[in-house]
Amino acid sequence: MRVLILGGTMEARLLAGMLHGTPGLELTSSLAGRVAGPRLPSGEVRIGGFGGTEGLTAWLREHRTDALIDATHPFAGTISFHAARAAATAHVPLLALRRPGWVPVEGDDWHRADSLPDAARLLPALGRRVFLTTGRTGLAAFAGLDDLWFLVRAVEEPRTAHPARMTLLLDRGPFTLEGERELLRRHRVDVLVTKDSGGAATAPKLTAAREAALPVIVVRRPPVPGGIPVVPGPEEAADWIRARLEG
């Protein structure tokens, strides 16, 4: 049985580790290649895009793939829709692995946004010193907010337009609660902007913001393509693969 995991997330690495070495299973993990020095999963790895829906369809057929798992980042919407169309065209069963989104608790001051431009529209009314944790690829949405100051945390330096008043912090999770508290204090942050990525690795910033009574703009994640089964964790995805392998 040949399985392709569209990965790049911690959940995808965990899944590959669970399935690696399973008798009768040939596993390949695919990474987009957007980050230099990515954390590699166990087993065979390919790096780079497929060339859209047609390229992924051709790859699935050429490698006689028996199952496809979309374990990409919750905000990697384009590849998810490519995966859905390619799997349907190539008649390959598809499963989406999505960590659950964050849920506000008592004391949170959350403001939901439908997109990064929507988040940028909300910002001026909520604060002047912004902790922006939405990644480097969407900074252009905030480039026109010249009256605001941004602390931008990203894995790599941005290559697109970005806010004029910006301090860049290159770092990669997981992050600690004490570390997030110190960032908010040291930089006098008064508003946090984040995507609803879910998971524990970057959640401490939400706790730190709650403790400091800061407003938080939370960008909603794009939906999983309709009709695709979804599981919340690598254990459930591994069970899905094992059931197909045994059946």
PDB file of C-alpha atoms in Angstrom:
ATOM      1  CA  MET A   1       0.000   0.000   0.000  1.00  0.00           C
ATOM      2  CA  ARG A   2       1.433   3.357  -1.084  1.00  0.00           C
ATOM      3  CA  VAL A   3       0.560   6.434   0.973  1.00  0.00           C
ATOM      4  CA  LEU A   4       1.409  10.081   0.368  1.00  0.00           C
ATOM      5  CA  ILE A   5       1.323  12.523   3.298  1.00  0.00           C
ATOM      6  CA  LEU A   6       1.137  16.204   2.434  1.00  0.00           C
ATOM      7  CA  GLY A   7       2.980  17.488   5.457  1.00  0.00           C
ATOM      8  CA  GLY A   8       5.062  20.230   6.967  1.00  0.00           C
ATOM      9  CA  THR A   9       3.284  20.185  10.330  1.00  0.00           C
ATOM     10  CA  MET A  10       4.113  18.590  13.660  1.00  0.00           C
ATOM     11  CA  GLU A  11       1.094  16.314  13.219  1.00  0.00           C
ATOM     12  CA  ALA A  12       2.396  15.127   9.859  1.00  0.00           C
ATOM     13  CA  ARG A  13       5.790  14.299  11.389  1.00  0.00           C
ATOM     14  CA  LEU A  14       4.142  12.389  14.224  1.00  0.00           C
ATOM     15  CA  LEU A  15       1.992  10.461  11.755  1.00  0.00           C
ATOM     16  CA  ALA A  16       4.997   9.518   9.636  1.00  0.00           C
ATOM     17  CA  GLY A  17       6.791   8.328  12.758  1.00  0.00           C
ATOM     18  CA  MET A  18       3.832   6.164  13.757  1.00  0.00           C
ATOM     19  CA  LEU A  19       3.551   4.545  10.325  1.00  0.00           C
ATOM     20  CA  HIS A  20       7.244   4.282   9.424  1.00  0.00           C
ATOM     21  CA  GLY A  21       8.330   0.673   9.203  1.00  0.00           C
ATOM     22  CA  THR A  22       4.802  -0.752   9.015  1.00  0.00           C
ATOM     23  CA  PRO A  23       4.975  -3.999   7.009  1.00  0.00           C
ATOM     24  CA  GLY A  24       3.322  -3.668   3.624  1.00  0.00           C
ATOM     25  CA  LEU A  25       3.294   0.133   3.701  1.00  0.00           C
ATOM     26  CA  GLU A  26       5.297   2.465   1.450  1.00  0.00           C
ATOM     27  CA  LEU A  27       5.137   5.958   2.894  1.00  0.00           C
ATOM     28  CA  THR A  28       6.214   9.257   1.328  1.00  0.00           C
ATOM     29  CA  SER A  29       5.979  12.646   3.043  1.00  0.00           C
ATOM     30  CA  SER A  30       5.869  15.749   0.867  1.00  0.00           C
ATOM     31  CA  LEU A  31       7.037  19.176   2.070  1.00  0.00           C
ATOM     32  CA  ALA A  32       6.355  22.380   0.185  1.00  0.00           C
ATOM     33  CA  GLY A  33       9.948  23.586   0.547  1.00  0.00           C
ATOM     34  CA  ARG A  34       9.057  27.116   1.636  1.00  0.00           C
ATOM     35  CA  VAL A  35      11.204  26.984   4.788  1.00  0.00           C
ATOM     36  CA  ALA A  36      14.952  26.432   4.737  1.00  0.00           C
ATOM     37  CA  GLY A  37      16.108  23.571   6.938  1.00  0.00           C
ATOM     38  CA  PRO A  38      12.687  22.039   7.660  1.00  0.00           C
ATOM     39  CA  ARG A  39      12.233  19.398  10.338  1.00  0.00           C
ATOM     40  CA  LEU A  40      12.130  16.176   8.364  1.00  0.00           C
ATOM     41  CA  PRO A  41       9.763  13.306   9.161  1.00  0.00           C
ATOM     42  CA  SER A  42      10.709   9.640   9.286  1.00  0.00           C
ATOM     43  CA  GLY A  43      10.881   7.729   6.019  1.00  0.00           C
ATOM     44  CA  GLU A  44      11.013   8.896   2.426  1.00  0.00           C
ATOM     45  CA  VAL A  45      10.648  12.642   1.884  1.00  0.00           C
ATOM     46  CA  ARG A  46      10.092  14.740  -1.229  1.00  0.00           C
ATOM     47  CA  ILE A  47      10.482  18.519  -1.150  1.00  0.00           C
ATOM     48  CA  GLY A  48       8.840  20.971  -3.525  1.00  0.00           C
ATOM     49  CA  GLY A  49       5.473  21.637  -5.116  1.00  0.00           C
ATOM     50  CA  PHE A  50       3.662  19.390  -7.544  1.00  0.00           C
ATOM     51  CA  GLY A  51       2.597  22.027 -10.051  1.00  0.00           C
ATOM     52  CA  GLY A  52      -1.020  22.440  -9.034  1.00  0.00           C
ATOM     53  CA  THR A  53      -3.873  19.981  -9.327  1.00  0.00           C
ATOM     54  CA  GLU A  54      -2.678  18.480 -12.614  1.00  0.00           C
ATOM     55  CA  GLY A  55       0.824  17.868 -11.281  1.00  0.00           C
ATOM     56  CA  LEU A  56      -0.441  16.222  -8.104  1.00  0.00           C
ATOM     57  CA  THR A  57      -2.874  14.078 -10.078  1.00  0.00           C
ATOM     58  CA  ALA A  58      -0.065  12.911 -12.323  1.00  0.00           C
ATOM     59  CA  TRP A  59       2.135  12.107  -9.309  1.00  0.00           C
ATOM     60  CA  LEU A  60      -0.594  10.055  -7.644  1.00  0.00           C
ATOM     61  CA  ARG A  61      -1.115   8.067 -10.824  1.00  0.00           C
ATOM     62  CA  GLU A  62       2.568   7.625 -11.655  1.00  0.00           C
ATOM     63  CA  HIS A  63       3.347   6.339  -8.155  1.00  0.00           C
ATOM     64  CA  ARG A  64       0.181   4.225  -7.994  1.00  0.00           C
ATOM     65  CA  THR A  65      -0.822   5.873  -4.736  1.00  0.00           C
ATOM     66  CA  ASP A  66      -3.437   4.061  -2.664  1.00  0.00           C
ATOM     67  CA  ALA A  67      -4.218   6.779  -0.114  1.00  0.00           C
ATOM     68  CA  LEU A  68      -3.566  10.485   0.368  1.00  0.00           C
ATOM     69  CA  ILE A  69      -3.457  12.341   3.676  1.00  0.00           C
ATOM     70  CA  ASP A  70      -3.641  16.117   3.742  1.00  0.00           C
ATOM     71  CA  ALA A  71      -1.798  16.990   6.949  1.00  0.00           C
ATOM     72  CA  THR A  72      -0.802  20.492   5.858  1.00  0.00           C
ATOM     73  CA  HIS A  73      -1.105  23.633   7.961  1.00  0.00           C
ATOM     74  CA  PRO A  74      -4.721  24.676   8.646  1.00  0.00           C
ATOM     75  CA  PHE A  75      -4.106  27.827   6.586  1.00  0.00           C
ATOM     76  CA  ALA A  76      -2.562  26.060   3.582  1.00  0.00           C
ATOM     77  CA  GLY A  77      -5.883  26.285   1.789  1.00  0.00           C
ATOM     78  CA  THR A  78      -4.598  26.168  -1.792  1.00  0.00           C
ATOM     79  CA  ILE A  79      -2.851  22.802  -1.517  1.00  0.00           C
ATOM     80  CA  SER A  80      -5.874  21.373   0.292  1.00  0.00           C
ATOM     81  CA  PHE A  81      -8.164  22.194  -2.617  1.00  0.00           C
ATOM     82  CA  HIS A  82      -5.563  20.877  -5.067  1.00  0.00           C
ATOM     83  CA  ALA A  83      -5.449  17.659  -3.037  1.00  0.00           C
ATOM     84  CA  ALA A  84      -9.227  17.304  -3.071  1.00  0.00           C
ATOM     85  CA  ARG A  85      -9.480  17.728  -6.829  1.00  0.00           C
ATOM     86  CA  ALA A  86      -6.449  15.531  -7.552  1.00  0.00           C
ATOM     87  CA  ALA A  87      -7.678  12.728  -5.297  1.00  0.00           C
ATOM     88  CA  ALA A  88     -11.097  12.799  -6.930  1.00  0.00           C
ATOM     89  CA  THR A  89      -9.584  12.752 -10.420  1.00  0.00           C
ATOM     90  CA  ALA A  90      -7.121   9.965  -9.645  1.00  0.00           C
ATOM     91  CA  HIS A  91      -9.702   8.031  -7.574  1.00  0.00           C
ATOM     92  CA  VAL A  92      -7.461   8.011  -4.497  1.00  0.00           C
ATOM     93  CA  PRO A  93      -9.063   8.017  -1.008  1.00  0.00           C
ATOM     94  CA  LEU A  94      -8.299  11.273   0.813  1.00  0.00           C
ATOM     95  CA  LEU A  95      -8.264  12.070   4.526  1.00  0.00           C
ATOM     96  CA  ALA A  96      -7.688  15.511   6.071  1.00  0.00           C
ATOM     97  CA  LEU A  97      -5.761  15.745   9.338  1.00  0.00           C
ATOM     98  CA  ARG A  98      -6.540  19.032  11.110  1.00  0.00           C
ATOM     99  CA  ARG A  99      -5.636  19.905  14.663  1.00  0.00           C
ATOM    100  CA  PRO A 100      -8.647  21.465  16.438  1.00  0.00           C
ATOM    101  CA  GLY A 101      -8.857  25.229  16.475  1.00  0.00           C
ATOM    102  CA  TRP A 102      -8.493  27.285  19.635  1.00  0.00           C
ATOM    103  CA  VAL A 103     -11.521  28.029  21.800  1.00  0.00           C
ATOM    104  CA  PRO A 104     -11.800  31.219  23.885  1.00  0.00           C
ATOM    105  CA  VAL A 105     -12.136  30.910  27.646  1.00  0.00           C
ATOM    106  CA  GLU A 106     -13.276  33.299  30.351  1.00  0.00           C
ATOM    107  CA  GLY A 107     -11.151  36.431  30.321  1.00  0.00           C
ATOM    108  CA  ASP A 108     -10.300  36.337  26.632  1.00  0.00           C
ATOM    109  CA  ASP A 109     -10.991  39.443  24.523  1.00  0.00           C
ATOM    110  CA  TRP A 110     -11.092  37.937  21.045  1.00  0.00           C
ATOM    111  CA  HIS A 111     -12.038  39.692  17.830  1.00  0.00           C
ATOM    112  CA  ARG A 112     -12.638  37.368  14.884  1.00  0.00           C
ATOM    113  CA  ALA A 113     -11.384  38.274  11.406  1.00  0.00           C
ATOM    114  CA  ASP A 114     -12.175  36.508   8.144  1.00  0.00           C
ATOM    115  CA  SER A 115      -8.808  37.269   6.549  1.00  0.00           C
ATOM    116  CA  LEU A 116      -5.528  39.105   7.087  1.00  0.00           C
ATOM    117  CA  PRO A 117      -6.863  42.267   5.367  1.00  0.00           C
ATOM    118  CA  ASP A 118      -9.871  42.070   7.676  1.00  0.00           C
ATOM    119  CA  ALA A 119      -7.509  41.810  10.666  1.00  0.00           C
ATOM    120  CA  ALA A 120      -5.611  44.872   9.417  1.00  0.00           C
ATOM    121  CA  ARG A 121      -8.904  46.781   9.209  1.00  0.00           C
ATOM    122  CA  LEU A 122      -9.714  45.974  12.844  1.00  0.00           C
ATOM    123  CA  LEU A 123      -6.275  46.814  14.262  1.00  0.00           C
ATOM    124  CA  PRO A 124      -6.264  50.628  14.563  1.00  0.00           C
ATOM    125  CA  ALA A 125      -9.258  50.579  16.913  1.00  0.00           C
ATOM    126  CA  LEU A 126      -7.657  48.010  19.228  1.00  0.00           C
ATOM    127  CA  GLY A 127      -4.048  49.038  19.772  1.00  0.00           C
ATOM    128  CA  ARG A 128      -0.869  50.740  18.608  1.00  0.00           C
ATOM    129  CA  ARG A 129       1.858  48.207  19.472  1.00  0.00           C
ATOM    130  CA  VAL A 130       1.104  44.956  17.696  1.00  0.00           C
ATOM    131  CA  PHE A 131       2.476  41.466  18.252  1.00  0.00           C
ATOM    132  CA  LEU A 132       1.916  39.936  14.803  1.00  0.00           C
ATOM    133  CA  THR A 133       2.257  36.133  14.659  1.00  0.00           C
ATOM    134  CA  THR A 134       0.602  35.332  11.335  1.00  0.00           C
ATOM    135  CA  GLY A 135       3.791  34.366   9.470  1.00  0.00           C
ATOM    136  CA  ARG A 136       5.930  36.158   6.920  1.00  0.00           C
ATOM    137  CA  THR A 137       3.883  35.546   3.773  1.00  0.00           C
ATOM    138  CA  GLY A 138       0.911  37.764   4.663  1.00  0.00           C
ATOM    139  CA  LEU A 139       2.690  40.867   5.929  1.00  0.00           C
ATOM    140  CA  ALA A 140       1.659  42.938   2.912  1.00  0.00           C
ATOM    141  CA  ALA A 141      -1.852  43.148   4.379  1.00  0.00           C
ATOM    142  CA  PHE A 142      -0.443  45.306   7.199  1.00  0.00           C
ATOM    143  CA  ALA A 143       2.010  47.365   5.133  1.00  0.00           C
ATOM    144  CA  GLY A 144      -0.178  50.483   5.030  1.00  0.00           C
ATOM    145  CA  LEU A 145      -0.617  50.836   8.789  1.00  0.00           C
ATOM    146  CA  ASP A 146       2.144  53.402   9.243  1.00  0.00           C
ATOM    147  CA  ASP A 147       0.818  54.700  12.568  1.00  0.00           C
ATOM    148  CA  LEU A 148       1.241  51.301  14.235  1.00  0.00           C
ATOM    149  CA  TRP A 149       4.382  49.522  15.444  1.00  0.00           C
ATOM    150  CA  PHE A 150       4.741  45.777  14.847  1.00  0.00           C
ATOM    151  CA  LEU A 151       6.698  43.028  16.525  1.00  0.00           C
ATOM    152  CA  VAL A 152       6.671  40.371  13.798  1.00  0.00           C
ATOM    153  CA  ARG A 153       7.615  36.822  14.678  1.00  0.00           C
ATOM    154  CA  ALA A 154       8.433  34.504  11.805  1.00  0.00           C
ATOM    155  CA  VAL A 155      10.630  31.518  10.987  1.00  0.00           C
ATOM    156  CA  GLU A 156      12.373  33.335   8.116  1.00  0.00           C
ATOM    157  CA  GLU A 157      12.772  36.908   6.917  1.00  0.00           C
ATOM    158  CA  PRO A 158       9.893  38.299   4.829  1.00  0.00           C
ATOM    159  CA  ARG A 159      10.372  38.742   1.102  1.00  0.00           C
ATOM    160  CA  THR A 160       7.273  40.834   0.445  1.00  0.00           C
ATOM    161  CA  ALA A 161       5.963  44.234   1.492  1.00  0.00           C
ATOM    162  CA  HIS A 162       5.762  44.651   5.251  1.00  0.00           C
ATOM    163  CA  PRO A 163       4.922  47.326   7.843  1.00  0.00           C
ATOM    164  CA  ALA A 164       7.250  50.310   7.862  1.00  0.00           C
ATOM    165  CA  ARG A 165       7.616  50.350  11.657  1.00  0.00           C
ATOM    166  CA  MET A 166       8.567  46.776  12.387  1.00  0.00           C
ATOM    167  CA  THR A 167      10.903  44.752  14.590  1.00  0.00           C
ATOM    168  CA  LEU A 168      11.504  41.257  13.251  1.00  0.00           C
ATOM    169  CA  LEU A 169      11.917  38.328  15.633  1.00  0.00           C
ATOM    170  CA  LEU A 170      13.135  35.141  13.942  1.00  0.00           C
ATOM    171  CA  ASP A 171      12.047  32.198  16.054  1.00  0.00           C
ATOM    172  CA  ARG A 172      10.304  28.858  15.812  1.00  0.00           C
ATOM    173  CA  GLY A 173       7.981  27.200  18.341  1.00  0.00           C
ATOM    174  CA  PRO A 174       7.168  25.636  20.633  1.00  0.00           C
ATOM    175  CA  PHE A 175       7.070  28.705  22.864  1.00  0.00           C
ATOM    176  CA  THR A 176       6.812  28.927  26.650  1.00  0.00           C
ATOM    177  CA  LEU A 177       4.310  30.932  28.653  1.00  0.00           C
ATOM    178  CA  GLU A 178       7.053  32.776  30.532  1.00  0.00           C
ATOM    179  CA  GLY A 179       8.761  33.634  27.258  1.00  0.00           C
ATOM    180  CA  GLU A 180       5.536  35.035  25.809  1.00  0.00           C
ATOM    181  CA  ARG A 181       4.862  37.062  28.961  1.00  0.00           C
ATOM    182  CA  GLU A 182       8.329  38.585  28.704  1.00  0.00           C
ATOM    183  CA  LEU A 183       7.856  39.501  25.030  1.00  0.00           C
ATOM    184  CA  LEU A 184       4.615  41.316  25.789  1.00  0.00           C
ATOM    185  CA  ARG A 185       6.200  43.205  28.709  1.00  0.00           C
ATOM    186  CA  ARG A 186       9.491  44.065  27.027  1.00  0.00           C
ATOM    187  CA  HIS A 187       7.889  45.396  23.844  1.00  0.00           C
ATOM    188  CA  ARG A 188       4.878  47.011  25.565  1.00  0.00           C
ATOM    189  CA  VAL A 189       2.502  45.134  23.290  1.00  0.00           C
ATOM    190  CA  ASP A 190      -1.142  46.204  23.499  1.00  0.00           C
ATOM    191  CA  VAL A 191      -2.743  43.934  20.869  1.00  0.00           C
ATOM    192  CA  LEU A 192      -2.028  40.443  19.498  1.00  0.00           C
ATOM    193  CA  VAL A 193      -2.836  39.188  15.997  1.00  0.00           C
ATOM    194  CA  THR A 194      -2.799  35.467  15.274  1.00  0.00           C
ATOM    195  CA  LYS A 195      -4.239  32.889  12.950  1.00  0.00           C
ATOM    196  CA  ASP A 196      -6.414  30.160  14.455  1.00  0.00           C
ATOM    197  CA  SER A 197      -3.730  27.546  13.875  1.00  0.00           C
ATOM    198  CA  GLY A 198      -4.634  25.472  16.933  1.00  0.00           C
ATOM    199  CA  GLY A 199      -2.253  23.186  18.766  1.00  0.00           C
ATOM    200  CA  ALA A 200      -0.179  23.616  21.902  1.00  0.00           C
ATOM    201  CA  ALA A 201       3.124  24.794  20.385  1.00  0.00           C
ATOM    202  CA  THR A 202       2.052  28.417  19.906  1.00  0.00           C
ATOM    203  CA  ALA A 203      -0.913  28.608  22.315  1.00  0.00           C
ATOM    204  CA  PRO A 204       0.988  30.207  25.267  1.00  0.00           C
ATOM    205  CA  LYS A 205       0.722  33.636  23.598  1.00  0.00           C
ATOM    206  CA  LEU A 206      -3.052  33.447  24.060  1.00  0.00           C
ATOM    207  CA  THR A 207      -2.667  32.776  27.773  1.00  0.00           C
ATOM    208  CA  ALA A 208      -0.150  35.613  28.110  1.00  0.00           C
ATOM    209  CA  ALA A 209      -2.507  37.996  26.293  1.00  0.00           C
ATOM    210  CA  ARG A 210      -5.406  36.943  28.554  1.00  0.00           C
ATOM    211  CA  GLU A 211      -3.318  37.555  31.671  1.00  0.00           C
ATOM    212  CA  ALA A 212      -2.385  41.005  30.397  1.00  0.00           C
ATOM    213  CA  ALA A 213      -6.007  41.781  29.396  1.00  0.00           C
ATOM    214  CA  LEU A 214      -4.957  42.409  25.799  1.00  0.00           C
ATOM    215  CA  PRO A 215      -7.336  42.232  22.826  1.00  0.00           C
ATOM    216  CA  VAL A 216      -6.573  39.427  20.380  1.00  0.00           C
ATOM    217  CA  ILE A 217      -7.500  39.381  16.709  1.00  0.00           C
ATOM    218  CA  VAL A 218      -7.987  35.759  15.639  1.00  0.00           C
ATOM    219  CA  VAL A 219      -8.095  35.064  11.898  1.00  0.00           C
ATOM    220  CA  ARG A 220     -10.496  32.259  11.048  1.00  0.00           C
ATOM    221  CA  ARG A 221      -9.026  29.266   9.233  1.00  0.00           C
ATOM    222  CA  PRO A 222     -10.243  28.337   5.733  1.00  0.00           C
ATOM    223  CA  PRO A 223     -12.642  25.392   5.534  1.00  0.00           C
ATOM    224  CA  VAL A 224     -11.604  21.898   4.532  1.00  0.00           C
ATOM    225  CA  PRO A 225     -12.989  21.116   1.051  1.00  0.00           C
ATOM    226  CA  GLY A 226     -16.478  19.690   1.284  1.00  0.00           C
ATOM    227  CA  GLY A 227     -16.988  15.958   1.454  1.00  0.00           C
ATOM    228  CA  ILE A 228     -13.499  15.173   2.798  1.00  0.00           C
ATOM    229  CA  PRO A 229     -13.393  13.180   6.053  1.00  0.00           C
ATOM    230  CA  VAL A 230     -11.482  15.008   8.796  1.00  0.00           C
ATOM    231  CA  VAL A 231      -9.684  13.653  11.868  1.00  0.00           C
ATOM    232  CA  PRO A 232      -8.196  15.775  14.689  1.00  0.00           C
ATOM    233  CA  GLY A 233      -4.921  13.988  15.324  1.00  0.00           C
ATOM    234  CA  PRO A 234      -2.210  11.677  13.967  1.00  0.00           C
ATOM    235  CA  GLU A 235      -3.491   8.702  15.985  1.00  0.00           C
ATOM    236  CA  GLU A 236      -6.825   8.769  14.172  1.00  0.00           C
ATOM    237  CA  ALA A 237      -5.102   9.206  10.816  1.00  0.00           C
ATOM    238  CA  ALA A 238      -2.813   6.241  11.543  1.00  0.00           C
ATOM    239  CA  ASP A 239      -5.858   4.124  12.451  1.00  0.00           C
ATOM    240  CA  TRP A 240      -7.470   5.106   9.131  1.00  0.00           C
ATOM    241  CA  ILE A 241      -4.400   3.949   7.198  1.00  0.00           C
ATOM    242  CA  ARG A 242      -4.055   0.719   9.172  1.00  0.00           C
ATOM    243  CA  ALA A 243      -7.715  -0.119   8.611  1.00  0.00           C
ATOM    244  CA  ARG A 244      -7.279   0.288   4.863  1.00  0.00           C
ATOM    245  CA  LEU A 245      -4.077  -1.732   4.953  1.00  0.00           C
ATOM    246  CA  GLU A 246      -5.737  -4.588   6.814  1.00  0.00           C
ATOM    247  CA  GLY A 247      -8.968  -4.447   4.840  1.00  0.00           C
TER     248      GLY A 247
END
